[in-house]
Amino acid sequence: MTADRPPGGDSIRTPDVDATNSAPRRSRKAAAQQRGRAPRLSYEAWVDGALALLAREGVSAVRIPRLCQELGVTKGSFYWHFDDIEQLMEAMADRWSALQTEIIRALGAIESVPVEQRIANMAANLIDQGTWATEATVREWARSDEKVAATVRALDQQIFETVQKAMLELGFAPDEARLRAGAMVYLGIGFIHGRGSLPTPTAEQARAILGLLTIPAPKQDRS
């Protein structure tokens, strides 16, 4: 077993993150040895590996020995990057927040894409297995960690504002746009938590469900 490489020699693919995000806080050892030979398992690979383990087995599984076994490395590799498990957990929360922010930004900022297509993209993202599995676990984690809970609340607000903007673009009045956006966000959260016990919709079904919230209400006959 190579001390600094995941099993099989494969590198861990790290998703792109906006370069404007602040640089991660390194451990004291890494900061003091910047001129030394960098370990072959990167800081990002540790964080992504921990998030993958979180999604599969829950927050209780994220422990140093378990991660070392999962990634095929030694504790020395862990302590190169992190002072303790709490620092890793903080990095995980920050990275998850950054990745989700990028997804939301991409879904809401493409003005050249018709709003109906943007909503369809939201539906596709909602049923993506990697997205819902991680998010369901992070939301459970938020029940016992206030920093994670604050991150989840901020992201929910950002999602709500993105959907509300789409509803306004579809021509709904502000009050109705707000109501429909709230319903759509609650629908998404309910879908994430009910995934294990309810039928999993296809992409077409998810688009149809969200499409119901974009249909104008029939005008009442005042005669």
Coordinates of N, CA and C in Angstrom, one line a residue:
M1 N 0.9 -1.2 0.0 CA 0.0 0.0 0.0 C 0.9 1.2 0.0
T2 N 0.6 2.1 -0.9 CA 1.4 3.4 -0.9 C 0.8 4.3 0.1
A3 N 1.6 4.9 0.9 CA 1.1 5.7 2.1 C 0.4 7.0 1.7
D4 N 0.6 7.5 0.4 CA 0.1 8.8 0.1 C -0.8 8.7 -1.1
R5 N -1.3 7.6 -1.5 CA -2.2 7.5 -2.7 C -3.4 6.6 -2.4
P6 N -4.6 6.9 -3.0 CA -5.7 6.1 -2.7 C -5.5 4.7 -3.3
P7 N -6.3 3.7 -2.9 CA -6.2 2.3 -3.4 C -6.3 2.3 -4.9
G8 N -5.5 1.5 -5.5 CA -5.5 1.3 -7.0 C -4.8 2.4 -7.7
G9 N -4.2 3.4 -7.0 CA -3.4 4.4 -7.7 C -4.2 5.5 -8.4
D10 N -5.6 5.4 -8.3 CA -6.4 6.4 -9.0 C -6.4 7.7 -8.2
S11 N -6.3 8.8 -8.9 CA -6.5 10.1 -8.2 C -7.9 10.4 -8.0
I12 N -8.3 11.1 -7.0 CA -9.7 11.5 -6.8 C -10.0 12.8 -7.5
R13 N -11.0 12.7 -8.3 CA -11.4 13.9 -9.1 C -12.0 14.9 -8.3
T14 N -11.6 16.2 -8.3 CA -12.1 17.3 -7.5 C -12.9 18.2 -8.4
P15 N -14.2 18.4 -8.0 CA -15.0 19.3 -8.8 C -14.5 20.7 -8.8
D16 N -14.8 21.5 -9.9 CA -14.3 22.8 -10.0 C -15.1 23.7 -9.0
V17 N -14.3 24.6 -8.4 CA -14.9 25.5 -7.4 C -14.5 26.9 -7.8
D18 N -15.4 27.9 -7.6 CA -15.1 29.3 -7.9 C -13.8 29.7 -7.3
A19 N -12.9 30.3 -8.1 CA -11.6 30.7 -7.6 C -11.7 31.9 -6.6
T20 N -12.9 32.5 -6.5 CA -13.0 33.7 -5.6 C -13.2 33.2 -4.2
N21 N -13.4 31.9 -4.0 CA -13.6 31.4 -2.6 C -12.2 31.5 -1.9
S22 N -12.3 31.8 -0.6 CA -11.1 32.0 0.2 C -10.3 30.7 0.3
A23 N -9.0 30.9 0.4 CA -8.1 29.7 0.4 C -8.4 28.9 1.7
P24 N -8.3 27.6 1.6 CA -8.5 26.7 2.8 C -7.5 27.0 3.9
R25 N -7.9 26.9 5.1 CA -6.9 27.0 6.2 C -6.2 25.7 6.4
R26 N -4.8 25.8 6.3 CA -4.0 24.6 6.4 C -3.6 24.4 7.8
S27 N -3.2 23.1 8.1 CA -2.7 22.8 9.4 C -1.4 23.5 9.7
R28 N -1.1 23.6 11.0 CA 0.2 24.3 11.4 C 1.4 23.6 10.8
K29 N 1.3 22.3 10.7 CA 2.5 21.6 10.1 C 2.7 21.9 8.7
A30 N 1.6 21.9 7.9 CA 1.7 22.2 6.5 C 2.1 23.6 6.3
A31 N 1.6 24.6 7.1 CA 2.0 26.0 7.0 C 3.5 26.2 7.3
A32 N 4.0 25.4 8.2 CA 5.4 25.5 8.6 C 6.4 24.8 7.7
Q33 N 5.9 23.9 6.8 CA 6.7 23.1 5.9 C 6.4 23.3 4.5
Q34 N 6.1 24.6 4.1 CA 5.7 24.8 2.7 C 6.8 24.5 1.7
R35 N 8.0 24.6 2.2 CA 9.2 24.3 1.3 C 9.5 22.8 1.2
G36 N 8.8 22.0 2.0 CA 9.1 20.6 2.0 C 8.3 19.9 0.8
R37 N 8.5 18.6 0.7 CA 7.9 17.8 -0.4 C 6.4 17.7 0.0
A38 N 5.5 18.1 -0.9 CA 4.1 18.1 -0.7 C 3.6 16.6 -0.7
P39 N 2.7 16.2 0.1 CA 2.2 14.8 0.0 C 1.4 14.6 -1.2
R40 N 1.4 13.4 -1.7 CA 0.8 13.1 -3.0 C -0.8 13.1 -2.9
L41 N -1.3 12.9 -1.8 CA -2.8 13.0 -1.6 C -3.1 14.4 -1.1
S42 N -3.8 15.1 -2.0 CA -4.0 16.6 -1.8 C -5.0 16.9 -0.7
Y43 N -5.0 18.1 -0.2 CA -6.0 18.6 0.7 C -7.4 18.4 0.2
E44 N -7.6 18.8 -1.1 CA -8.9 18.6 -1.7 C -9.4 17.2 -1.8
A45 N -8.4 16.3 -2.0 CA -8.8 14.8 -2.1 C -9.2 14.4 -0.7
W46 N -8.6 14.8 0.4 CA -9.1 14.5 1.7 C -10.5 15.0 1.9
V47 N -10.7 16.2 1.6 CA -12.1 16.8 1.8 C -13.1 16.1 1.0
D48 N -12.8 15.9 -0.3 CA -13.8 15.2 -1.1 C -14.0 13.7 -0.7
G49 N -12.9 13.1 -0.3 CA -13.1 11.7 0.2 C -13.9 11.7 1.5
A50 N -13.8 12.6 2.4 CA -14.6 12.7 3.6 C -16.0 13.0 3.3
L51 N -16.3 13.8 2.3 CA -17.7 14.1 1.9 C -18.3 12.9 1.2
A52 N -17.6 12.1 0.5 CA -18.1 10.9 -0.1 C -18.4 9.9 1.0
L53 N -17.6 9.8 2.0 CA -17.9 8.9 3.1 C -19.1 9.3 3.9
L54 N -19.2 10.6 4.1 CA -20.3 11.2 4.7 C -21.6 10.9 4.0
A55 N -21.6 11.0 2.7 CA -22.8 10.7 1.9 C -23.2 9.2 2.0
R56 N -22.3 8.3 2.1 CA -22.6 6.9 2.1 C -22.9 6.4 3.5
E57 N -22.2 6.9 4.5 CA -22.4 6.2 5.9 C -22.8 7.2 7.0
G58 N -22.9 8.5 6.7 CA -23.3 9.4 7.7 C -22.1 10.1 8.5
V59 N -22.4 11.1 9.2 CA -21.4 11.9 9.9 C -20.6 11.1 10.9
S60 N -21.2 10.0 11.5 CA -20.5 9.3 12.5 C -19.4 8.5 11.9
A61 N -19.4 8.2 10.6 CA -18.3 7.5 10.0 C -17.1 8.3 9.7
V62 N -17.2 9.6 9.8 CA -16.1 10.5 9.4 C -15.1 10.6 10.6
R63 N -14.2 9.6 10.7 CA -13.2 9.5 11.7 C -11.9 9.3 11.1
I64 N -10.8 9.7 11.7 CA -9.5 9.6 11.1 C -9.1 8.2 10.7
P65 N -9.2 7.2 11.6 CA -8.8 5.9 11.2 C -9.7 5.3 10.0
R66 N -11.0 5.6 10.0 CA -11.9 5.2 8.9 C -11.5 5.8 7.6
L67 N -11.2 7.1 7.6 CA -10.8 7.8 6.4 C -9.5 7.3 5.9
C68 N -8.5 7.1 6.8 CA -7.2 6.5 6.3 C -7.4 5.2 5.6
Q69 N -8.3 4.4 6.2 CA -8.6 3.1 5.6 C -9.2 3.3 4.2
E70 N -10.2 4.2 4.2 CA -10.9 4.5 2.9 C -10.0 5.0 1.8
L71 N -9.1 5.8 2.1 CA -8.3 6.5 1.1 C -6.9 5.8 0.9
G72 N -6.6 4.8 1.8 CA -5.4 4.0 1.6 C -4.2 4.9 2.0
V73 N -4.2 5.7 3.0 CA -3.1 6.5 3.4 C -2.9 6.3 4.9
T74 N -1.8 7.0 5.4 CA -1.5 6.9 6.9 C -2.0 8.2 7.6
K75 N -2.0 8.1 8.9 CA -2.4 9.3 9.7 C -1.5 10.4 9.5
G76 N -0.2 10.1 9.1 CA 0.7 11.2 8.9 C 0.3 12.1 7.7
S77 N -0.4 11.5 6.7 CA -0.9 12.2 5.6 C -2.0 13.1 6.0
F78 N -2.9 12.6 6.9 CA -4.0 13.4 7.5 C -3.4 14.7 8.2
Y79 N -2.5 14.4 9.1 CA -2.0 15.5 9.9 C -1.1 16.5 9.2
W80 N -0.7 16.1 8.0 CA 0.0 17.1 7.1 C -1.0 18.3 6.8
H81 N -2.2 18.0 6.6 CA -3.2 19.0 6.1 C -4.1 19.5 7.3
F82 N -4.4 18.7 8.3 CA -5.3 19.1 9.3 C -4.7 18.9 10.7
D83 N -5.1 19.8 11.6 CA -4.7 19.7 13.0 C -5.5 18.7 13.7
D84 N -6.8 18.5 13.3 CA -7.7 17.6 14.0 C -8.9 17.3 13.2
I85 N -9.8 16.4 13.6 CA -11.0 16.1 12.8 C -11.9 17.3 12.7
E86 N -11.9 18.1 13.7 CA -12.8 19.3 13.7 C -12.4 20.2 12.5
Q87 N -11.1 20.4 12.2 CA -10.7 21.2 11.1 C -11.1 20.6 9.8
L88 N -11.1 19.3 9.7 CA -11.6 18.6 8.5 C -13.1 18.8 8.3
M89 N -13.8 18.7 9.4 CA -15.3 18.8 9.3 C -15.6 20.3 8.9
E90 N -14.9 21.2 9.4 CA -15.1 22.6 8.9 C -14.8 22.8 7.5
A91 N -13.8 22.1 7.0 CA -13.4 22.2 5.6 C -14.5 21.5 4.7
M92 N -15.1 20.4 5.2 CA -16.1 19.7 4.5 C -17.4 20.6 4.3
A93 N -17.7 21.3 5.4 CA -18.9 22.2 5.4 C -18.7 23.3 4.4
D94 N -17.5 23.9 4.4 CA -17.1 25.0 3.5 C -17.2 24.5 2.0
R95 N -16.6 23.3 1.8 CA -16.6 22.9 0.4 C -18.0 22.5 -0.1
W96 N -18.8 21.9 0.7 CA -20.1 21.6 0.3 C -20.9 22.8 0.0
S97 N -20.7 23.8 0.8 CA -21.4 25.1 0.6 C -20.9 25.7 -0.7
A98 N -19.6 25.7 -1.0 CA -19.1 26.3 -2.2 C -19.6 25.6 -3.4
L99 N -19.6 24.3 -3.4 CA -20.1 23.5 -4.5 C -21.6 23.8 -4.8
Q100 N -22.4 23.8 -3.7 CA -23.8 24.0 -3.9 C -24.1 25.4 -4.4
T101 N -23.3 26.4 -3.9 CA -23.5 27.8 -4.4 C -23.2 27.9 -5.9
E102 N -22.2 27.2 -6.3 CA -21.8 27.2 -7.8 C -22.9 26.6 -8.6
I103 N -23.5 25.5 -8.1 CA -24.7 24.9 -8.9 C -25.8 25.9 -8.9
I104 N -26.2 26.5 -7.8 CA -27.3 27.4 -7.8 C -27.0 28.6 -8.7
R105 N -25.8 29.1 -8.6 CA -25.4 30.3 -9.4 C -25.6 30.0 -10.9
A106 N -25.1 28.8 -11.3 CA -25.1 28.4 -12.7 C -26.6 28.2 -13.1
L107 N -27.4 27.6 -12.3 CA -28.8 27.4 -12.6 C -29.6 28.8 -12.8
G108 N -29.2 29.7 -12.0 CA -30.0 31.0 -12.0 C -29.5 32.1 -12.8
A109 N -28.2 32.0 -13.2 CA -27.6 33.1 -13.9 C -27.5 33.1 -15.4
I110 N -28.0 32.0 -16.0 CA -27.9 31.9 -17.4 C -29.1 32.6 -18.0
E111 N -29.0 33.8 -18.2 CA -30.1 34.6 -18.7 C -30.5 34.2 -20.2
S112 N -29.6 33.7 -20.9 CA -29.9 33.4 -22.3 C -30.7 32.1 -22.4
V113 N -30.8 31.3 -21.3 CA -31.6 30.1 -21.3 C -33.0 30.4 -20.9
P114 N -34.0 29.9 -21.6 CA -35.4 30.2 -21.3 C -35.6 29.7 -19.8
V115 N -36.5 30.5 -19.1 CA -36.7 30.2 -17.7 C -37.3 28.8 -17.6
E116 N -38.1 28.3 -18.5 CA -38.6 26.9 -18.4 C -37.5 25.9 -18.4
Q117 N -36.4 26.2 -19.2 CA -35.3 25.3 -19.2 C -34.5 25.3 -17.9
R118 N -34.4 26.5 -17.4 CA -33.7 26.6 -16.1 C -34.4 25.8 -15.0
I119 N -35.8 25.8 -15.0 CA -36.5 25.0 -14.0 C -36.3 23.6 -14.3
A120 N -36.3 23.2 -15.6 CA -36.0 21.8 -15.9 C -34.6 21.3 -15.4
N121 N -33.7 22.3 -15.5 CA -32.3 22.0 -15.0 C -32.3 21.8 -13.5
M122 N -33.1 22.6 -12.8 CA -33.3 22.4 -11.4 C -33.8 21.0 -11.1
A123 N -34.8 20.6 -11.8 CA -35.4 19.3 -11.6 C -34.4 18.2 -11.8
A124 N -33.6 18.3 -12.9 CA -32.5 17.3 -13.2 C -31.5 17.2 -12.0
N125 N -31.2 18.4 -11.5 CA -30.2 18.4 -10.4 C -30.8 17.8 -9.1
L126 N -32.1 18.0 -9.0 CA -32.8 17.5 -7.8 C -32.7 16.0 -7.7
I127 N -32.9 15.3 -8.8 CA -32.9 13.8 -8.8 C -31.6 13.2 -9.1
D128 N -30.5 14.0 -9.2 CA -29.2 13.4 -9.4 C -28.8 12.7 -8.1
Q129 N -28.4 11.5 -8.2 CA -28.1 10.7 -7.0 C -27.0 11.3 -6.1
G130 N -25.9 11.7 -6.8 CA -24.9 12.3 -6.0 C -25.3 13.5 -5.2
T131 N -26.2 14.3 -5.8 CA -26.7 15.6 -5.2 C -27.5 15.2 -4.0
W132 N -28.6 14.4 -4.2 CA -29.5 14.2 -3.1 C -28.9 13.4 -2.0
A133 N -28.0 12.4 -2.3 CA -27.4 11.6 -1.2 C -26.6 12.4 -0.3
T134 N -25.8 13.3 -0.8 CA -24.9 14.2 0.0 C -25.8 15.2 0.7
E135 N -26.7 15.8 0.1 CA -27.5 16.8 0.7 C -28.4 16.3 1.8
A136 N -28.9 15.1 1.7 CA -29.7 14.5 2.7 C -28.9 14.3 4.0
T137 N -27.6 13.8 3.8 CA -26.8 13.6 4.9 C -26.3 14.9 5.5
V138 N -26.0 15.9 4.7 CA -25.6 17.2 5.3 C -26.7 17.8 6.1
R139 N -28.0 17.7 5.6 CA -29.1 18.2 6.4 C -29.3 17.5 7.7
E140 N -29.0 16.2 7.7 CA -29.0 15.5 9.0 C -27.9 15.9 9.9
W141 N -26.7 16.1 9.3 CA -25.5 16.7 10.1 C -25.9 18.0 10.7
A142 N -26.6 18.8 9.9 CA -26.9 20.2 10.4 C -27.7 20.2 11.7
R143 N -28.4 19.1 12.0 CA -29.2 19.0 13.2 C -28.3 19.0 14.5
S144 N -27.0 18.7 14.3 CA -26.1 18.7 15.5 C -24.9 19.6 15.3
D145 N -24.9 20.4 14.3 CA -23.8 21.3 14.1 C -24.3 22.7 13.6
E146 N -24.2 23.7 14.4 CA -24.8 25.0 14.1 C -24.1 25.7 12.9
K147 N -22.8 25.5 12.7 CA -22.2 26.0 11.5 C -22.8 25.4 10.2
V148 N -22.9 24.1 10.2 CA -23.5 23.5 9.1 C -25.0 23.9 8.9
A149 N -25.7 24.0 10.0 CA -27.1 24.5 10.0 C -27.2 25.9 9.3
A150 N -26.3 26.8 9.7 CA -26.3 28.1 9.2 C -26.0 28.1 7.7
T151 N -25.1 27.2 7.2 CA -24.8 27.0 5.8 C -26.0 26.6 5.1
V152 N -26.7 25.6 5.6 CA -27.9 25.0 5.0 C -29.0 26.1 4.9
R153 N -29.2 26.9 5.9 CA -30.2 28.0 5.9 C -29.9 29.0 4.8
A154 N -28.6 29.4 4.7 CA -28.2 30.4 3.7 C -28.4 29.8 2.3
L155 N -28.1 28.6 2.1 CA -28.3 28.0 0.7 C -29.8 27.8 0.4
D156 N -30.6 27.5 1.4 CA -32.1 27.4 1.1 C -32.6 28.8 0.7
Q157 N -32.1 29.8 1.4 CA -32.6 31.2 1.0 C -32.1 31.5 -0.4
Q158 N -30.9 31.1 -0.7 CA -30.4 31.4 -2.1 C -31.2 30.7 -3.1
I159 N -31.6 29.4 -2.8 CA -32.4 28.6 -3.8 C -33.8 29.3 -3.9
F160 N -34.3 29.7 -2.8 CA -35.7 30.3 -2.8 C -35.6 31.6 -3.7
E161 N -34.6 32.4 -3.5 CA -34.5 33.7 -4.3 C -34.3 33.4 -5.8
T162 N -33.6 32.3 -6.1 CA -33.4 32.0 -7.5 C -34.7 31.5 -8.1
V163 N -35.4 30.7 -7.4 CA -36.7 30.2 -7.9 C -37.7 31.3 -8.0
Q164 N -37.8 32.2 -7.0 CA -38.7 33.3 -7.0 C -38.4 34.2 -8.2
K165 N -37.1 34.5 -8.5 CA -36.8 35.3 -9.7 C -37.3 34.6 -11.0
A166 N -37.2 33.3 -11.1 CA -37.7 32.6 -12.2 C -39.3 32.8 -12.3
M167 N -40.0 32.7 -11.2 CA -41.4 32.9 -11.2 C -41.8 34.3 -11.7
L168 N -41.0 35.3 -11.2 CA -41.3 36.6 -11.6 C -41.1 36.8 -13.1
E169 N -40.1 36.1 -13.7 CA -39.8 36.2 -15.1 C -41.0 35.5 -15.9
L170 N -41.6 34.5 -15.3 CA -42.7 33.9 -16.0 C -44.0 34.7 -15.9
G171 N -44.0 35.9 -15.2 CA -45.1 36.8 -15.2 C -46.0 36.7 -14.0
F172 N -45.6 36.0 -13.0 CA -46.4 35.9 -11.8 C -46.3 37.2 -11.0
A173 N -47.3 37.6 -10.3 CA -47.3 38.8 -9.4 C -46.4 38.4 -8.3
P174 N -45.8 39.5 -7.6 CA -44.8 39.2 -6.5 C -45.3 38.2 -5.5
D175 N -46.5 38.4 -5.0 CA -47.1 37.6 -3.9 C -47.2 36.1 -4.4
E176 N -47.7 36.0 -5.6 CA -47.9 34.6 -6.1 C -46.5 34.0 -6.5
A177 N -45.6 34.8 -7.0 CA -44.2 34.2 -7.2 C -43.6 33.7 -6.0
R178 N -43.8 34.5 -4.9 CA -43.2 34.1 -3.6 C -43.9 32.8 -3.1
L179 N -45.2 32.7 -3.2 CA -45.9 31.5 -2.8 C -45.4 30.3 -3.6
R180 N -45.3 30.4 -4.9 CA -45.0 29.3 -5.7 C -43.5 28.9 -5.5
A181 N -42.7 29.9 -5.3 CA -41.2 29.6 -5.0 C -41.1 28.8 -3.7
G182 N -41.8 29.2 -2.7 CA -41.8 28.5 -1.4 C -42.3 27.1 -1.6
A183 N -43.3 26.9 -2.3 CA -43.8 25.5 -2.5 C -42.8 24.7 -3.3
M184 N -42.1 25.2 -4.2 CA -41.1 24.5 -5.0 C -39.9 24.1 -4.1
V185 N -39.5 25.0 -3.3 CA -38.4 24.7 -2.4 C -38.7 23.7 -1.4
Y186 N -39.9 23.8 -0.8 CA -40.4 22.8 0.2 C -40.5 21.4 -0.5
L187 N -41.0 21.4 -1.7 CA -41.1 20.2 -2.5 C -39.8 19.5 -2.7
G188 N -38.8 20.3 -3.0 CA -37.4 19.8 -3.1 C -36.9 19.2 -1.9
I189 N -37.1 19.9 -0.7 CA -36.6 19.4 0.5 C -37.3 18.1 0.9
G190 N -38.6 18.1 0.7 CA -39.4 16.9 1.0 C -39.0 15.7 0.1
F191 N -38.7 16.0 -1.1 CA -38.2 14.9 -2.0 C -36.9 14.3 -1.5
I192 N -36.0 15.2 -1.0 CA -34.7 14.7 -0.5 C -34.9 13.8 0.7
H193 N -35.8 14.2 1.6 CA -35.9 13.4 2.8 C -36.8 12.2 2.6
G194 N -37.7 12.2 1.6 CA -38.6 11.1 1.4 C -38.1 10.1 0.4
R195 N -36.9 10.3 -0.1 CA -36.4 9.5 -1.2 C -36.4 8.0 -0.9
G196 N -36.0 7.7 0.4 CA -35.9 6.3 0.7 C -37.2 5.5 0.8
S197 N -38.3 6.2 1.1 CA -39.6 5.5 1.3 C -40.6 5.8 0.2
L198 N -40.4 6.7 -0.7 CA -41.3 7.0 -1.7 C -40.8 6.7 -3.1
P199 N -41.6 6.5 -4.1 CA -41.1 6.2 -5.5 C -40.2 7.3 -6.0
T200 N -39.1 6.9 -6.7 CA -38.2 7.9 -7.2 C -38.7 8.3 -8.6
P201 N -39.0 9.6 -8.8 CA -39.5 10.1 -10.1 C -38.4 10.1 -11.1
T202 N -38.7 9.9 -12.4 CA -37.8 10.1 -13.5 C -37.6 11.6 -13.7
A203 N -36.6 11.9 -14.6 CA -36.4 13.3 -14.9 C -37.6 13.9 -15.5
E204 N -38.3 13.2 -16.4 CA -39.6 13.7 -17.0 C -40.6 14.0 -15.9
Q205 N -40.8 13.1 -15.0 CA -41.8 13.2 -13.9 C -41.4 14.4 -13.0
A206 N -40.1 14.6 -12.7 CA -39.7 15.7 -11.9 C -40.0 17.0 -12.6
R207 N -39.8 17.1 -13.9 CA -40.1 18.3 -14.7 C -41.6 18.6 -14.7
A208 N -42.4 17.5 -14.8 CA -43.8 17.7 -14.8 C -44.3 18.2 -13.5
I209 N -43.8 17.7 -12.4 CA -44.2 18.1 -11.1 C -43.9 19.6 -10.9
L210 N -42.6 20.0 -11.2 CA -42.3 21.4 -11.1 C -43.1 22.2 -12.0
G211 N -43.4 21.7 -13.2 CA -44.1 22.4 -14.2 C -45.5 22.8 -13.7
L212 N -46.1 22.0 -12.8 CA -47.4 22.3 -12.3 C -47.4 23.6 -11.5
L213 N -46.3 24.0 -11.0 CA -46.1 25.2 -10.2 C -45.9 26.4 -11.1
T214 N -45.7 26.2 -12.4 CA -45.4 27.3 -13.3 C -46.7 27.6 -14.1
I215 N -47.8 26.9 -13.9 CA -49.0 27.1 -14.7 C -49.8 28.2 -14.0
P216 N -50.2 29.2 -14.7 CA -51.0 30.3 -14.0 C -52.3 29.7 -13.5
A217 N -52.7 30.2 -12.4 CA -54.0 29.8 -11.8 C -55.2 30.3 -12.7
P218 N -56.2 29.5 -12.9 CA -57.3 30.0 -13.8 C -58.0 31.3 -13.2
K219 N -58.4 32.2 -14.0 CA -59.0 33.4 -13.6 C -60.4 33.1 -13.1
Q220 N -60.8 33.7 -12.0 CA -62.1 33.5 -11.5 C -63.1 34.3 -12.3
D221 N -64.3 33.7 -12.5 CA -65.4 34.3 -13.2 C -66.1 35.3 -12.2
R222 N -66.0 36.6 -12.4 CA -66.6 37.5 -11.5 C -68.0 38.0 -12.0
S223 N -68.6 37.3 -13.0 CA -69.9 37.7 -13.5 C -71.0 37.2 -12.6

